[in-house]
Structure formats: C-alpha cells, structure tokens
Coordinates of N, CA and C in Angstrom, one line a residue:
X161 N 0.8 -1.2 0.0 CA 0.0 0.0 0.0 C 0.9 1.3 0.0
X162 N 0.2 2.7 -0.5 CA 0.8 3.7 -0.2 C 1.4 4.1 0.8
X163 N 1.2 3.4 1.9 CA 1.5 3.4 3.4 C 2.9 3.1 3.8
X164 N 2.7 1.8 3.1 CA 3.6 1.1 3.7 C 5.0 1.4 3.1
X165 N 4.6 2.2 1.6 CA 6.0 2.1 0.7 C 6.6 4.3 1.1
X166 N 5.6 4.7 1.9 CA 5.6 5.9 2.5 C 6.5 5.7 3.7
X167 N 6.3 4.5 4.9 CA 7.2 4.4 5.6 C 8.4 3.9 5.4
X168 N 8.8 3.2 4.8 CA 9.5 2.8 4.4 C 10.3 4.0 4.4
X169 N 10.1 5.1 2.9 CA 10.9 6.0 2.5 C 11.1 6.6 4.4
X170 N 10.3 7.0 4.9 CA 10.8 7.7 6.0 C 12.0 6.9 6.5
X171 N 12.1 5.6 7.1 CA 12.6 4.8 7.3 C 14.1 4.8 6.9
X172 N 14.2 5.0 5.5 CA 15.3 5.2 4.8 C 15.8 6.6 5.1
X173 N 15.0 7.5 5.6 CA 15.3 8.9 5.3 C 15.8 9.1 6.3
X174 N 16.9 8.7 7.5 CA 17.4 8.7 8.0 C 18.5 8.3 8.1
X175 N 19.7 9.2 8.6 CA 20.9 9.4 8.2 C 21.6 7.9 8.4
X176 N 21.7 7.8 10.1 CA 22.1 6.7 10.8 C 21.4 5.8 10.6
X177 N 19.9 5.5 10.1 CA 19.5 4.7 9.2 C 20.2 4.1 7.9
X178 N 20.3 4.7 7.1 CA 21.3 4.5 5.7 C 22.6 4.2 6.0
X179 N 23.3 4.7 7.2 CA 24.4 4.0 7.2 C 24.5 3.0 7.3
X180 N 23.6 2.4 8.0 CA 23.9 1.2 8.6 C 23.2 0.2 6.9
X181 N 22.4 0.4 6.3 CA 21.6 -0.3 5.3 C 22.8 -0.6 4.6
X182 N 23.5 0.8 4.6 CA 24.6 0.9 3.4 C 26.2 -0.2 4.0
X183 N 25.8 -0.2 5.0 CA 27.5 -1.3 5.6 C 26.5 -2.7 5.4
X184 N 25.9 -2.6 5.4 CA 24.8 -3.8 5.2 C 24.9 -4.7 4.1
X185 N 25.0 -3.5 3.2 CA 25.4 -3.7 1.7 C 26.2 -4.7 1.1
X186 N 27.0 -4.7 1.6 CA 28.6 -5.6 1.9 C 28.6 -6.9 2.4
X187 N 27.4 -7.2 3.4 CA 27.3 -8.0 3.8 C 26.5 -8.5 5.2
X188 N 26.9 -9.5 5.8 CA 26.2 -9.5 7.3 C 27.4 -9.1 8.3
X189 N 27.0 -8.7 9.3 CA 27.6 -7.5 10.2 C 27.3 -7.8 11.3
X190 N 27.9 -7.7 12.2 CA 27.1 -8.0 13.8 C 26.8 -6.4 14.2
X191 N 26.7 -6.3 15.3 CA 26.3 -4.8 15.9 C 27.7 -4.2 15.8
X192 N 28.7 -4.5 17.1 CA 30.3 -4.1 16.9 C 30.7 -3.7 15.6
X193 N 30.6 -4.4 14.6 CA 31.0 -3.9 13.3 C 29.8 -2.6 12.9
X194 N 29.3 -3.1 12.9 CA 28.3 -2.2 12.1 C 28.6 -0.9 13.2
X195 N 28.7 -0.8 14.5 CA 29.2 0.8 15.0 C 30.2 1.1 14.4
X196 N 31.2 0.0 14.5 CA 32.8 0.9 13.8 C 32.7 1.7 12.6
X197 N 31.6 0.6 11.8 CA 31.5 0.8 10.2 C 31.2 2.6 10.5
X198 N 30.0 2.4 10.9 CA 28.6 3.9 10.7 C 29.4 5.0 12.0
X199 N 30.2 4.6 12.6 CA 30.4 5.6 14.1 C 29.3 5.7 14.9
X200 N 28.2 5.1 15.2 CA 27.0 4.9 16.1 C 27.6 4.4 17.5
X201 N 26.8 4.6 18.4 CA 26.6 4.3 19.4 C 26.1 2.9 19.4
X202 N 26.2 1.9 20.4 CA 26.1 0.4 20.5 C 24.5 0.7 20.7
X203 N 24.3 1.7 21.9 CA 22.6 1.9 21.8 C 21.8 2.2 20.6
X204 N 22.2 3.6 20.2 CA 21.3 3.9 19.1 C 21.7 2.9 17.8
X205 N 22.9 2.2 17.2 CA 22.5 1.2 16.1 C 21.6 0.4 16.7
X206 N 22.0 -0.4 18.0 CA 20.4 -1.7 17.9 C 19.4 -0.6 18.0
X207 N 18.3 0.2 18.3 CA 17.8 0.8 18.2 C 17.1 0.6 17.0
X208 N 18.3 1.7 16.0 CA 17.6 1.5 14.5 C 17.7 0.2 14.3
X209 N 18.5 -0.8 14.4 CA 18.1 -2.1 13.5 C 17.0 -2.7 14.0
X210 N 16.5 -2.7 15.4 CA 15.3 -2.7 15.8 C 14.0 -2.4 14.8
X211 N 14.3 -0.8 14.4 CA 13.0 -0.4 13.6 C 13.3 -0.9 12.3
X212 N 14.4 -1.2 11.9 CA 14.5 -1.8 10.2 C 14.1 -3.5 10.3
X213 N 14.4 -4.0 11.0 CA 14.2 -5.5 11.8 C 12.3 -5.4 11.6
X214 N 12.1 -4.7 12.3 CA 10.7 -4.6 12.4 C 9.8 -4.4 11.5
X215 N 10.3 -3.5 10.5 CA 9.7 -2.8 9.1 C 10.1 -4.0 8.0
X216 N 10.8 -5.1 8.7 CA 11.2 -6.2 7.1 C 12.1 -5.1 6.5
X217 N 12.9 -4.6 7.0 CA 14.6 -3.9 5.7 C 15.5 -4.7 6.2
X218 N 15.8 -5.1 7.3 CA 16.9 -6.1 7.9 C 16.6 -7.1 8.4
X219 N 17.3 -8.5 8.5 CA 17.1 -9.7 9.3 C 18.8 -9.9 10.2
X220 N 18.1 -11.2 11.2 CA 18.7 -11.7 11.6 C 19.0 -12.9 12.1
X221 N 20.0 -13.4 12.4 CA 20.2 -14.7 12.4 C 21.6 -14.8 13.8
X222 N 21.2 -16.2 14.7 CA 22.1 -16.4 15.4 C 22.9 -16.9 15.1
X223 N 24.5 -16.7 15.6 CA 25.7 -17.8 15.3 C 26.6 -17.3 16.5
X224 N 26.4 -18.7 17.7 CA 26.5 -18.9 18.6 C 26.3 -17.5 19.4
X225 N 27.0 -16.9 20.4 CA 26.9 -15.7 20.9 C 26.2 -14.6 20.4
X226 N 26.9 -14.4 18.8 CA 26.8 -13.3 17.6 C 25.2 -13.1 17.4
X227 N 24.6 -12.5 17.5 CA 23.8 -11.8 15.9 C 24.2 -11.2 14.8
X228 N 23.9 -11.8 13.8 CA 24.3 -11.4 12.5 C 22.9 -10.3 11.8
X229 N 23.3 -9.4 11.4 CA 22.2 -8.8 10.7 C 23.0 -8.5 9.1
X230 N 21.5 -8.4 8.7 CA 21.6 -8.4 6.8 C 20.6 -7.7 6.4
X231 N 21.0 -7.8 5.2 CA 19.7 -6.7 4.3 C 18.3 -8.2 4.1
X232 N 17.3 -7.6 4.5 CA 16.2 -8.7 4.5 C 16.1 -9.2 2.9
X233 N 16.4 -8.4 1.8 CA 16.4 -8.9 0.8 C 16.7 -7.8 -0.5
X234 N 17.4 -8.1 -1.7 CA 18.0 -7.7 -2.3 C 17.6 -6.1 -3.4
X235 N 15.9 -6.0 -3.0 CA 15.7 -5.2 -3.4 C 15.6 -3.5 -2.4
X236 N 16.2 -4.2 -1.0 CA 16.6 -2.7 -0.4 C 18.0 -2.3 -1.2
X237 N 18.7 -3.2 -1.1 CA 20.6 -2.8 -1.9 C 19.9 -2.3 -3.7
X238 N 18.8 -2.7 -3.7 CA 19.0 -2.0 -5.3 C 18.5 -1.0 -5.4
X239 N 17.3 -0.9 -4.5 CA 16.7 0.9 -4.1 C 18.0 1.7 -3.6
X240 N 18.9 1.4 -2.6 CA 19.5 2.7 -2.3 C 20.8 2.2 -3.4
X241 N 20.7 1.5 -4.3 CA 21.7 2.0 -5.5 C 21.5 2.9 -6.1
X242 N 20.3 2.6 -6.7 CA 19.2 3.5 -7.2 C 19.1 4.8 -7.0
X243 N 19.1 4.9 -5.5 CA 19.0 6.1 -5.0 C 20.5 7.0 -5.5
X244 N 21.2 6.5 -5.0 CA 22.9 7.1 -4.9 C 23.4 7.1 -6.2
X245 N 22.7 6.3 -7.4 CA 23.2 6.8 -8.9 C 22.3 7.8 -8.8
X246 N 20.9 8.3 -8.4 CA 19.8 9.6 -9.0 C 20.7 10.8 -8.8
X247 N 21.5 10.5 -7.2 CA 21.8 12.5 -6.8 C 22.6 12.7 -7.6
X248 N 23.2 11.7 -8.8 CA 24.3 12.5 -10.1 C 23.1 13.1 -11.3
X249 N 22.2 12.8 -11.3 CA 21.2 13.8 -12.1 C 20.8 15.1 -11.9
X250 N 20.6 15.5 -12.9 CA 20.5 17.1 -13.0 C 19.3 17.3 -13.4

C-alpha cells in the first residue's frame, strides 16, 4: 500500500538509518561492526536495527553468541543504489 511504501521511505530517510543499510550492503555484520562501520553508538544502532528489523529492511540470524544482521532482501541494496546513482542527475 501507499503506506507502507511511505514508511518505508521515511525509514530510509534517516541518516544513521542508511548508514547502517549501506554497511549492510557488503554484507552480514554484527552490531560491533556495524558501530565501527557507521560511528554509532552500540545503543542507538540496535535501536535502528530494531526499527529496520521490524519494518522487514533487515534480518537476523544467530551464530552462537553473535547476531548477525543483513539486508532482508536484495531489493533494499537496489533501491539505495538507485537512489545514490539519481543524486548524479540534474
């Protein structure tokens, strides 16, 4: 629905949001990485990955201790490709 593809964008439209989508990009990440990656606070990344977790943009998976998080599926990495080739348009 309109709704849903409206939050979304908000969702995205967040700075420390996108960083973390964008280290995401690369691959699966645990939290520790993903702060170093983005410079986040250990609180505020789980936080967001919470609301991206929640919204279906990220998943996760255990391996032993670890949480791994990832992009939930391949058409968030092609939207913010998408996005990041547009800002070269005029």
């Amino acid at each position: 629905s309109v709704n849903d593809v409206t939050k979304m964008f908000s969702l995205l439209g967040d700075v420390s949001r996108m960083k973390i989508l964008l280290a995401l990009c690369e691959g699966e990440l645990c939290v520790f990485h993903i702060c170093e990656i983005t410079g986040g606070k250990q609180s505020a990344v789980s936080q967001h990955l919470r609301k991206l977790k929640d919204n279906h943009l990220v998943k996760s998976r255990k391996d032993g201790n670890l949480v791994l998080y990832s992009l939930a599926d391949e058409h968030i990495a092609s939207l913010i490709k998408t996005a990041l080739e547009h800002r070269h348009c005029e």
